[in-house]
PDB file of C-alpha atoms in Angstrom:
ATOM      1  CA  MET A   1      70.985 143.762 386.958  1.00 89.00           C
ATOM      2  CA  LYS A   2      70.250 140.177 386.530  1.00 93.00           C
ATOM      3  CA  SER A   3      66.988 138.909 385.332  1.00 94.00           C
ATOM      4  CA  ILE A   4      65.111 136.488 387.787  1.00 95.00           C
ATOM      5  CA  ALA A   5      66.101 133.693 385.379  1.00 95.00           C
ATOM      6  CA  GLU A   6      69.678 134.793 385.272  1.00 96.00           C
ATOM      7  CA  TRP A   7      69.834 134.577 389.113  1.00 97.00           C
ATOM      8  CA  GLN A   8      67.959 131.122 388.756  1.00 96.00           C
ATOM      9  CA  ARG A   9      70.775 129.802 386.652  1.00 96.00           C
ATOM     10  CA  THR A  10      73.378 131.446 388.950  1.00 97.00           C
ATOM     11  CA  PHE A  11      72.260 130.131 391.958  1.00 96.00           C
ATOM     12  CA  LYS A  12      71.900 126.500 390.628  1.00 95.00           C
ATOM     13  CA  ASP A  13      75.561 126.623 388.783  1.00 96.00           C
ATOM     14  CA  ALA A  14      76.973 127.938 392.553  1.00 96.00           C
ATOM     15  CA  ALA A  15      74.944 125.115 394.233  1.00 94.00           C
ATOM     16  CA  GLU A  16      76.357 122.576 391.850  1.00 94.00           C
ATOM     17  CA  ARG A  17      80.201 123.811 392.224  1.00 95.00           C
ATOM     18  CA  LYS A  18      79.938 124.029 395.743  1.00 94.00           C
ATOM     19  CA  PHE A  19      78.211 120.918 396.440  1.00 92.00           C
ATOM     20  CA  PRO A  20      79.392 119.086 393.293  1.00 90.00           C
ATOM     21  CA  ASP A  21      78.300 115.154 394.666  1.00 89.00           C
ATOM     22  CA  SER A  22      75.444 116.486 396.242  1.00 87.00           C
ATOM     23  CA  GLY A  23      72.624 114.188 394.508  1.00 90.00           C
ATOM     24  CA  TRP A  24      69.663 116.448 395.895  1.00 91.00           C
ATOM     25  CA  SER A  25      66.362 115.647 395.049  1.00 92.00           C
ATOM     26  CA  GLN A  26      63.639 118.181 394.444  1.00 93.00           C
ATOM     27  CA  SER A  27      62.173 116.779 397.974  1.00 94.00           C
ATOM     28  CA  ASP A  28      65.615 117.508 399.324  1.00 95.00           C
ATOM     29  CA  ARG A  29      65.220 121.016 398.343  1.00 95.00           C
ATOM     30  CA  LEU A  30      61.819 121.397 399.431  1.00 97.00           C
ATOM     31  CA  ALA A  31      63.269 120.165 402.789  1.00 97.00           C
ATOM     32  CA  SER A  32      66.186 123.064 402.675  1.00 95.00           C
ATOM     33  CA  ILE A  33      63.660 125.993 402.028  1.00 97.00           C
ATOM     34  CA  ARG A  34      61.364 124.304 405.056  1.00 97.00           C
ATOM     35  CA  ARG A  35      64.604 125.121 407.422  1.00 95.00           C
ATOM     36  CA  GLN A  36      65.551 127.934 405.491  1.00 94.00           C
ATOM     37  CA  LEU A  37      61.983 129.564 406.037  1.00 96.00           C
ATOM     38  CA  GLU A  38      61.899 128.422 409.515  1.00 94.00           C
ATOM     39  CA  ASP A  39      65.588 130.333 409.891  1.00 93.00           C
ATOM     40  CA  VAL A  40      63.766 133.461 408.709  1.00 95.00           C
ATOM     41  CA  GLU A  41      61.021 132.924 411.192  1.00 94.00           C
ATOM     42  CA  THR A  42      63.531 132.471 414.291  1.00 92.00           C
ATOM     43  CA  SER A  43      65.800 135.700 412.904  1.00 92.00           C
ATOM     44  CA  LEU A  44      62.514 137.714 413.007  1.00 94.00           C
ATOM     45  CA  LYS A  45      61.705 136.711 416.458  1.00 93.00           C
ATOM     46  CA  VAL A  46      65.038 137.432 417.751  1.00 91.00           C
ATOM     47  CA  GLU A  47      65.314 140.902 416.317  1.00 90.00           C
ATOM     48  CA  SER A  48      61.855 141.613 417.650  1.00 92.00           C
ATOM     49  CA  GLY A  49      63.362 140.260 421.248  1.00 91.00           C
ATOM     50  CA  GLU A  50      60.652 137.472 421.287  1.00 93.00           C
ATOM     51  CA  VAL A  51      63.394 134.902 421.985  1.00 90.00           C
ATOM     52  CA  GLN A  52      67.069 134.519 422.290  1.00 89.00           C
ATOM     53  CA  SER A  53      69.563 132.522 420.056  1.00 84.00           C
ATOM     54  CA  ASP A  54      73.127 132.335 419.625  1.00 83.00           C
ATOM     55  CA  GLY A  55      72.999 130.276 416.646  1.00 78.00           C
ATOM     56  CA  HIS A  56      74.590 132.180 413.163  1.00 75.00           C
ATOM     57  CA  ALA A  57      71.737 131.452 411.149  1.00 71.00           C
ATOM     58  CA  HIS A  58      69.339 133.318 413.659  1.00 74.00           C
ATOM     59  CA  GLN A  59      71.452 136.776 413.544  1.00 83.00           C
ATOM     60  CA  ASP A  60      70.101 138.167 410.213  1.00 90.00           C
ATOM     61  CA  PRO A  61      66.847 138.436 408.924  1.00 92.00           C
ATOM     62  CA  ASN A  62      67.843 139.921 405.975  1.00 94.00           C
ATOM     63  CA  HIS A  63      70.304 137.140 405.321  1.00 93.00           C
ATOM     64  CA  ARG A  64      67.977 134.723 406.233  1.00 94.00           C
ATOM     65  CA  ILE A  65      65.484 135.856 403.666  1.00 96.00           C
ATOM     66  CA  ALA A  66      68.076 136.275 401.135  1.00 96.00           C
ATOM     67  CA  ALA A  67      69.013 132.301 401.500  1.00 95.00           C
ATOM     68  CA  LEU A  68      65.399 131.480 401.219  1.00 97.00           C
ATOM     69  CA  ILE A  69      64.911 132.985 397.965  1.00 97.00           C
ATOM     70  CA  ALA A  70      68.269 131.653 396.733  1.00 97.00           C
ATOM     71  CA  ASP A  71      66.701 128.274 397.757  1.00 96.00           C
ATOM     72  CA  ILE A  72      63.780 128.811 395.899  1.00 97.00           C
ATOM     73  CA  LEU A  73      65.639 129.925 392.794  1.00 97.00           C
ATOM     74  CA  ILE A  74      67.355 126.918 392.756  1.00 97.00           C
ATOM     75  CA  LEU A  75      64.103 124.703 392.931  1.00 97.00           C
ATOM     76  CA  ALA A  76      62.868 126.921 390.244  1.00 97.00           C
ATOM     77  CA  GLU A  77      65.353 126.498 387.904  1.00 96.00           C
ATOM     78  CA  GLU A  78      65.652 122.671 388.636  1.00 94.00           C
ATOM     79  CA  CYS A  79      62.041 122.642 387.795  1.00 95.00           C
ATOM     80  CA  GLY A  80      62.195 124.265 384.443  1.00 96.00           C
ATOM     81  CA  ALA A  81      59.755 127.284 386.489  1.00 96.00           C
ATOM     82  CA  ASP A  82      59.405 130.425 384.263  1.00 96.00           C
ATOM     83  CA  VAL A  83      59.262 132.636 387.594  1.00 96.00           C
ATOM     84  CA  GLU A  84      58.962 135.966 385.732  1.00 95.00           C
ATOM     85  CA  THR A  85      56.346 135.434 383.877  1.00 96.00           C
ATOM     86  CA  GLU A  86      54.461 134.255 386.594  1.00 96.00           C
ATOM     87  CA  LEU A  87      55.214 136.706 389.053  1.00 96.00           C
ATOM     88  CA  GLU A  88      53.794 138.916 386.178  1.00 96.00           C
ATOM     89  CA  LYS A  89      50.504 136.739 387.068  1.00 96.00           C
ATOM     90  CA  VAL A  90      50.497 136.871 390.734  1.00 96.00           C
ATOM     91  CA  LEU A  91      51.155 141.060 390.774  1.00 96.00           C
ATOM     92  CA  ALA A  92      48.362 141.000 388.329  1.00 96.00           C
ATOM     93  CA  TRP A  93      46.226 138.917 390.620  1.00 96.00           C
ATOM     94  CA  PHE A  94      46.965 141.412 393.762  1.00 95.00           C
ATOM     95  CA  GLU A  95      46.386 144.394 391.653  1.00 96.00           C
ATOM     96  CA  LYS A  96      43.054 142.773 390.355  1.00 92.00           C
ATOM     97  CA  SER A  97      40.230 144.321 392.230  1.00 84.00           C
ATOM     98  CA  ASP A  98      36.956 142.735 393.036  1.00 73.00           C
TER      99      ASP A  98
END
């Protein structure tokens, strides 16, 4: 299984191959993450029957969540974030009793 750091590099490299001249800034990536998050929200509402949508982006919440995570990992790689280390810190915060 790949480490999170490997996933970060893999997705960033794949995005660069698919869109070699995108010229996306971090702001562009954040806007994409917001759109992906909206797709996750809508797909969950479609799945629950709360709304209807024929858009392919709204049909599979699992795929939408994975696409959101991929975008976040690309941003993390672009920022040079050590997500694995930070996840350990976040988990420690969750597990900390008050």
